[in-house]
């Protein structure tokens, strides 16, 4: 009974934080509300506690549990990004999604025992989780960058636009996140090669192939940025393509197996 109550509290805090961050974007007030970030921080702590309690402190990779875990990590990274480079709009998008995924995992998902993993696989999964989370934030930032560029091109200077960092700073942050995510994704592939014994037996071939494709997309983007100064729409499109492929790699088969076919993932 305690976990549902805590989940409702965390959901309310996530939504309150998003509302507090959104209000200045609409009214033209202070771009970043530190109180709202504190509320989000409390929501993240409760969310993490719920994950530990629901899944017995284990790393649960079933579909809805994994989505909730990713949401928690992405929320943590969103708070860290805002400490260094305030982008309140990230929280407006990410915190409600975290609330939704927490609600689904708590109130709608079937209970499953976490899969047993040795420390090598746990290391591989943890690196993959952080890589996916960093690149998820990069994808959200790419969407914001696209809207920012379009608004500037059409001279639509709304309050939300003024609340975002300058275009060059948003772009710089985007490529820093992509660079960090690319390194982590490289480590994910490396630890997979070192620690996963039987790709065919564990039905991981498609995940590996899609992850390599995503790695190539982000690698090409970073090379194009370094060598040719790629930016704008090309950077946004490649970021979203890479993230889409990575989303299929991480969650595509789990969705089909667990949600549609109701089989173990």
Tab-separated table of C-alpha atoms in Angstrom:
chain	number	residue	atom	x	y	z
A	1	UNK	CA	0.000	0.000	0.000
A	2	UNK	CA	2.923	2.339	0.660
A	3	UNK	CA	4.334	2.191	-2.878
A	4	UNK	CA	1.111	3.370	-4.613
A	5	UNK	CA	0.881	6.296	-2.185
A	6	UNK	CA	4.516	7.239	-2.799
A	7	UNK	CA	3.974	6.885	-6.552
A	8	UNK	CA	1.021	9.285	-6.431
A	9	UNK	CA	3.155	11.729	-4.445
A	10	UNK	CA	6.039	11.502	-6.926
A	11	UNK	CA	3.642	11.938	-9.863
A	12	UNK	CA	2.131	15.038	-8.236
A	13	UNK	CA	5.610	16.464	-7.580
A	14	UNK	CA	6.731	15.804	-11.176
A	15	UNK	CA	3.651	17.579	-12.515
A	16	UNK	CA	4.012	20.452	-10.051
A	17	UNK	CA	7.654	20.901	-11.068
A	18	UNK	CA	6.746	20.906	-14.769
A	19	UNK	CA	3.986	23.452	-14.133
A	20	UNK	CA	6.361	25.658	-12.152
A	21	UNK	CA	8.915	25.541	-14.972
A	22	UNK	CA	6.288	26.120	-17.686
A	23	UNK	CA	4.634	29.156	-16.134
A	24	UNK	CA	7.587	31.525	-16.671
A	25	UNK	CA	7.960	30.273	-20.255
A	26	UNK	CA	4.404	31.388	-20.967
A	27	UNK	CA	4.349	34.590	-18.922
A	28	UNK	CA	7.840	35.899	-19.673
A	29	UNK	CA	9.027	35.722	-16.076
A	30	UNK	CA	12.239	34.324	-14.649
A	31	UNK	CA	13.392	31.628	-17.120
A	32	UNK	CA	14.334	29.042	-14.490
A	33	UNK	CA	12.521	28.387	-11.239
A	34	UNK	CA	14.979	26.839	-8.777
A	35	UNK	CA	12.126	25.900	-6.437
A	36	UNK	CA	10.574	23.828	-9.212
A	37	UNK	CA	13.865	22.032	-9.744
A	38	UNK	CA	13.945	21.266	-6.024
A	39	UNK	CA	10.438	19.818	-6.258
A	40	UNK	CA	11.561	17.704	-9.228
A	41	UNK	CA	14.577	16.544	-7.242
A	42	UNK	CA	12.277	15.306	-4.477
A	43	UNK	CA	10.138	13.533	-7.080
A	44	UNK	CA	13.233	11.813	-8.482
A	45	UNK	CA	14.308	10.628	-5.030
A	46	UNK	CA	10.876	9.140	-4.365
A	47	UNK	CA	10.831	7.622	-7.858
A	48	UNK	CA	14.197	5.958	-7.236
A	49	UNK	CA	12.977	4.643	-3.880
A	50	UNK	CA	9.879	3.180	-5.545
A	51	UNK	CA	12.012	1.408	-8.153
A	52	UNK	CA	14.140	-0.111	-5.409
A	53	UNK	CA	11.091	-1.177	-3.433
A	54	UNK	CA	9.052	-2.565	-6.326
A	55	UNK	CA	11.886	-4.518	-7.883
A	56	UNK	CA	13.641	-5.677	-4.712
A	57	UNK	CA	16.707	-3.539	-5.375
A	58	UNK	CA	17.398	-5.492	-8.573
A	59	UNK	CA	17.953	-4.165	-12.077
A	60	UNK	CA	14.600	-5.012	-13.660
A	61	UNK	CA	14.642	-4.884	-17.473
A	62	UNK	CA	11.048	-5.860	-18.207
A	63	UNK	CA	9.347	-3.377	-20.528
A	64	UNK	CA	7.484	-1.021	-18.192
A	65	UNK	CA	10.012	-1.346	-15.376
A	66	UNK	CA	12.823	-0.475	-17.799
A	67	UNK	CA	10.892	2.543	-19.109
A	68	UNK	CA	10.314	3.779	-15.569
A	69	UNK	CA	13.991	3.297	-14.758
A	70	UNK	CA	15.023	5.223	-17.890
A	71	UNK	CA	12.585	7.992	-16.963
A	72	UNK	CA	14.153	8.270	-13.518
A	73	UNK	CA	17.691	8.443	-14.929
A	74	UNK	CA	16.656	10.965	-17.601
A	75	UNK	CA	15.058	13.128	-14.912
A	76	UNK	CA	18.254	13.014	-12.865
A	77	UNK	CA	20.291	14.033	-15.912
A	78	UNK	CA	17.801	16.821	-16.662
A	79	UNK	CA	18.403	18.248	-13.196
A	80	UNK	CA	22.170	18.016	-13.690
A	81	UNK	CA	21.967	19.732	-17.099
A	82	UNK	CA	19.940	22.576	-15.586
A	83	UNK	CA	22.530	23.096	-12.881
A	84	UNK	CA	25.191	23.790	-15.504
A	85	UNK	CA	23.162	25.254	-18.377
A	86	UNK	CA	19.587	26.287	-17.506
A	87	UNK	CA	17.119	24.860	-20.031
A	88	UNK	CA	13.783	24.893	-18.203
A	89	UNK	CA	11.924	23.592	-21.278
A	90	UNK	CA	13.650	20.213	-20.851
A	91	UNK	CA	11.907	19.738	-17.521
A	92	UNK	CA	8.568	20.834	-18.960
A	93	UNK	CA	8.757	17.937	-21.432
A	94	UNK	CA	10.600	15.268	-19.432
A	95	UNK	CA	9.019	15.498	-15.965
A	96	UNK	CA	5.423	14.801	-17.153
A	97	UNK	CA	6.731	11.855	-19.200
A	98	UNK	CA	8.477	10.532	-16.093
A	99	UNK	CA	5.212	10.882	-14.161
A	100	UNK	CA	3.349	8.960	-16.866
A	101	UNK	CA	5.884	6.114	-17.060
A	102	UNK	CA	6.013	5.828	-13.259
A	103	UNK	CA	2.213	5.624	-13.162
A	104	UNK	CA	2.108	2.892	-15.818
A	105	UNK	CA	4.795	0.829	-14.087
A	106	UNK	CA	3.144	1.183	-10.679
A	107	UNK	CA	-0.546	0.817	-11.484
A	108	UNK	CA	-0.820	-1.000	-14.830
A	109	UNK	CA	2.187	-3.268	-15.388
A	110	UNK	CA	2.107	-6.921	-14.393
A	111	UNK	CA	4.445	-7.962	-11.606
A	112	UNK	CA	7.466	-9.896	-12.843
A	113	UNK	CA	10.540	-11.232	-11.091
A	114	UNK	CA	13.694	-9.367	-12.196
A	115	UNK	CA	16.033	-11.370	-14.413
A	116	UNK	CA	19.120	-12.770	-12.695
A	117	UNK	CA	22.314	-11.153	-14.029
A	118	UNK	CA	25.961	-11.385	-13.083
A	119	UNK	CA	28.014	-8.258	-12.449
A	120	UNK	CA	29.412	-8.109	-16.004
A	121	UNK	CA	25.958	-7.966	-17.564
A	122	UNK	CA	24.811	-5.477	-14.931
A	123	UNK	CA	27.755	-3.252	-15.877
A	124	UNK	CA	26.871	-3.572	-19.568
A	125	UNK	CA	23.211	-2.770	-18.906
A	126	UNK	CA	24.034	0.189	-16.650
A	127	UNK	CA	26.311	1.783	-19.252
A	128	UNK	CA	23.653	1.172	-21.925
A	129	UNK	CA	21.002	2.737	-19.698
A	130	UNK	CA	23.021	5.900	-19.114
A	131	UNK	CA	23.934	6.125	-22.830
A	132	UNK	CA	20.277	5.851	-23.817
A	133	UNK	CA	19.290	8.451	-21.226
A	134	UNK	CA	21.927	10.985	-22.309
A	135	UNK	CA	20.972	10.600	-25.965
A	136	UNK	CA	17.279	10.869	-25.046
A	137	UNK	CA	17.936	14.303	-23.574
A	138	UNK	CA	19.908	15.192	-26.711
A	139	UNK	CA	16.876	14.195	-28.818
A	140	UNK	CA	14.552	16.414	-26.764
A	141	UNK	CA	17.051	19.248	-27.043
A	142	UNK	CA	17.216	18.697	-30.822
A	143	UNK	CA	13.433	19.126	-31.013
A	144	UNK	CA	13.669	22.346	-28.989
A	145	UNK	CA	16.475	23.526	-31.265
A	146	UNK	CA	14.322	22.883	-34.332
A	147	UNK	CA	11.461	24.948	-32.882
A	148	UNK	CA	13.918	27.646	-31.824
A	149	UNK	CA	15.402	27.910	-35.319
A	150	UNK	CA	11.981	27.948	-36.948
A	151	UNK	CA	10.725	30.678	-34.628
A	152	UNK	CA	13.786	32.826	-35.271
A	153	UNK	CA	13.466	32.306	-39.016
A	154	UNK	CA	9.842	33.476	-38.922
A	155	UNK	CA	10.537	36.190	-36.328
A	156	UNK	CA	8.150	34.683	-33.780
A	157	UNK	CA	9.697	36.011	-30.576
A	158	UNK	CA	7.441	34.529	-27.925
A	159	UNK	CA	8.124	34.334	-24.187
A	160	UNK	CA	9.092	30.663	-24.458
A	161	UNK	CA	11.754	31.546	-27.041
A	162	UNK	CA	13.249	34.225	-24.830
A	163	UNK	CA	13.433	31.725	-21.972
A	164	UNK	CA	15.654	29.363	-23.971
A	165	UNK	CA	19.422	29.832	-24.071
A	166	UNK	CA	20.815	31.548	-27.181
A	167	UNK	CA	20.726	29.344	-30.265
A	168	UNK	CA	24.500	28.807	-30.310
A	169	UNK	CA	24.522	27.709	-26.664
A	170	UNK	CA	21.626	25.301	-27.240
A	171	UNK	CA	23.506	23.824	-30.187
A	172	UNK	CA	26.723	23.557	-28.182
A	173	UNK	CA	24.911	21.735	-25.375
A	174	UNK	CA	23.285	19.420	-27.929
A	175	UNK	CA	26.621	18.322	-29.366
A	176	UNK	CA	28.186	17.922	-25.931
A	177	UNK	CA	25.383	15.563	-24.988
A	178	UNK	CA	25.715	13.676	-28.267
A	179	UNK	CA	29.467	13.395	-27.737
A	180	UNK	CA	29.002	12.037	-24.206
A	181	UNK	CA	26.264	9.677	-25.395
A	182	UNK	CA	28.441	8.454	-28.271
A	183	UNK	CA	31.270	7.581	-25.880
A	184	UNK	CA	28.855	5.752	-23.586
A	185	UNK	CA	27.260	3.950	-26.531
A	186	UNK	CA	30.739	2.883	-27.665
A	187	UNK	CA	31.365	1.476	-24.178
A	188	UNK	CA	27.998	-0.288	-24.356
A	189	UNK	CA	28.993	-2.048	-27.566
A	190	UNK	CA	32.433	-2.872	-26.167
A	191	UNK	CA	31.082	-4.365	-22.930
A	192	UNK	CA	28.527	-6.284	-24.998
A	193	UNK	CA	31.323	-7.821	-27.069
A	194	UNK	CA	33.299	-8.677	-23.936
A	195	UNK	CA	30.520	-9.949	-21.666
A	196	UNK	CA	27.661	-11.311	-23.809
A	197	UNK	CA	28.494	-14.905	-24.708
A	198	UNK	CA	25.770	-15.982	-27.130
A	199	UNK	CA	24.076	-13.260	-29.171
A	200	UNK	CA	21.974	-15.758	-31.153
A	201	UNK	CA	20.944	-17.794	-28.141
A	202	UNK	CA	19.843	-14.697	-26.211
A	203	UNK	CA	18.037	-13.147	-29.219
A	204	UNK	CA	20.248	-10.075	-29.155
A	205	UNK	CA	21.331	-9.941	-32.794
A	206	UNK	CA	18.746	-7.351	-33.850
A	207	UNK	CA	19.520	-5.214	-30.790
A	208	UNK	CA	23.218	-5.333	-31.581
A	209	UNK	CA	22.714	-4.492	-35.264
A	210	UNK	CA	20.377	-1.580	-34.497
A	211	UNK	CA	22.715	-0.288	-31.792
A	212	UNK	CA	25.617	-0.346	-34.263
A	213	UNK	CA	23.511	1.535	-36.829
A	214	UNK	CA	22.655	4.178	-34.207
A	215	UNK	CA	26.336	4.373	-33.235
A	216	UNK	CA	27.253	4.967	-36.887
A	217	UNK	CA	24.603	7.681	-37.244
A	218	UNK	CA	25.849	9.575	-34.203
A	219	UNK	CA	29.463	9.017	-35.279
A	220	UNK	CA	28.758	10.456	-38.739
A	221	UNK	CA	27.002	13.432	-37.132
A	222	UNK	CA	29.941	14.163	-34.824
A	223	UNK	CA	32.416	13.793	-37.697
A	224	UNK	CA	30.312	16.096	-39.872
A	225	UNK	CA	30.170	18.637	-37.068
A	226	UNK	CA	33.952	18.482	-36.562
A	227	UNK	CA	34.966	18.347	-40.226
A	228	UNK	CA	32.232	20.291	-42.018
A	229	UNK	CA	30.531	22.300	-39.269
A	230	UNK	CA	27.164	20.562	-39.624
A	231	UNK	CA	24.386	22.260	-37.697
A	232	UNK	CA	20.739	23.236	-37.898
A	233	UNK	CA	18.227	20.947	-39.589
A	234	UNK	CA	20.808	18.329	-40.599
A	235	UNK	CA	22.006	17.972	-37.010
A	236	UNK	CA	18.436	17.772	-35.723
A	237	UNK	CA	17.387	15.164	-38.296
A	238	UNK	CA	20.410	12.914	-37.725
A	239	UNK	CA	19.979	13.163	-33.951
A	240	UNK	CA	16.337	12.093	-34.194
A	241	UNK	CA	17.120	9.302	-36.674
A	242	UNK	CA	19.874	7.948	-34.419
A	243	UNK	CA	17.623	8.138	-31.378
A	244	UNK	CA	14.757	6.447	-33.235
A	245	UNK	CA	16.994	3.518	-34.201
A	246	UNK	CA	18.294	3.295	-30.638
A	247	UNK	CA	14.743	3.283	-29.296
A	248	UNK	CA	13.936	0.326	-31.538
A	249	UNK	CA	17.116	-1.425	-30.392
A	250	UNK	CA	16.384	-0.987	-26.689
A	251	UNK	CA	12.599	-1.316	-26.510
A	252	UNK	CA	11.230	-2.492	-29.874
A	253	UNK	CA	11.445	-6.227	-29.265
A	254	UNK	CA	10.433	-5.857	-25.611
A	255	UNK	CA	7.233	-4.105	-26.666
A	256	UNK	CA	6.341	-6.826	-29.153
A	257	UNK	CA	7.197	-9.723	-26.829
A	258	UNK	CA	5.815	-8.425	-23.543
A	259	UNK	CA	2.980	-6.053	-24.486
A	260	UNK	CA	1.631	-7.559	-27.719
A	261	UNK	CA	2.526	-11.262	-27.399
A	262	UNK	CA	2.524	-11.345	-23.551
A	263	UNK	CA	5.720	-13.365	-23.438
A	264	UNK	CA	8.840	-12.906	-21.323
A	265	UNK	CA	11.249	-10.239	-22.650
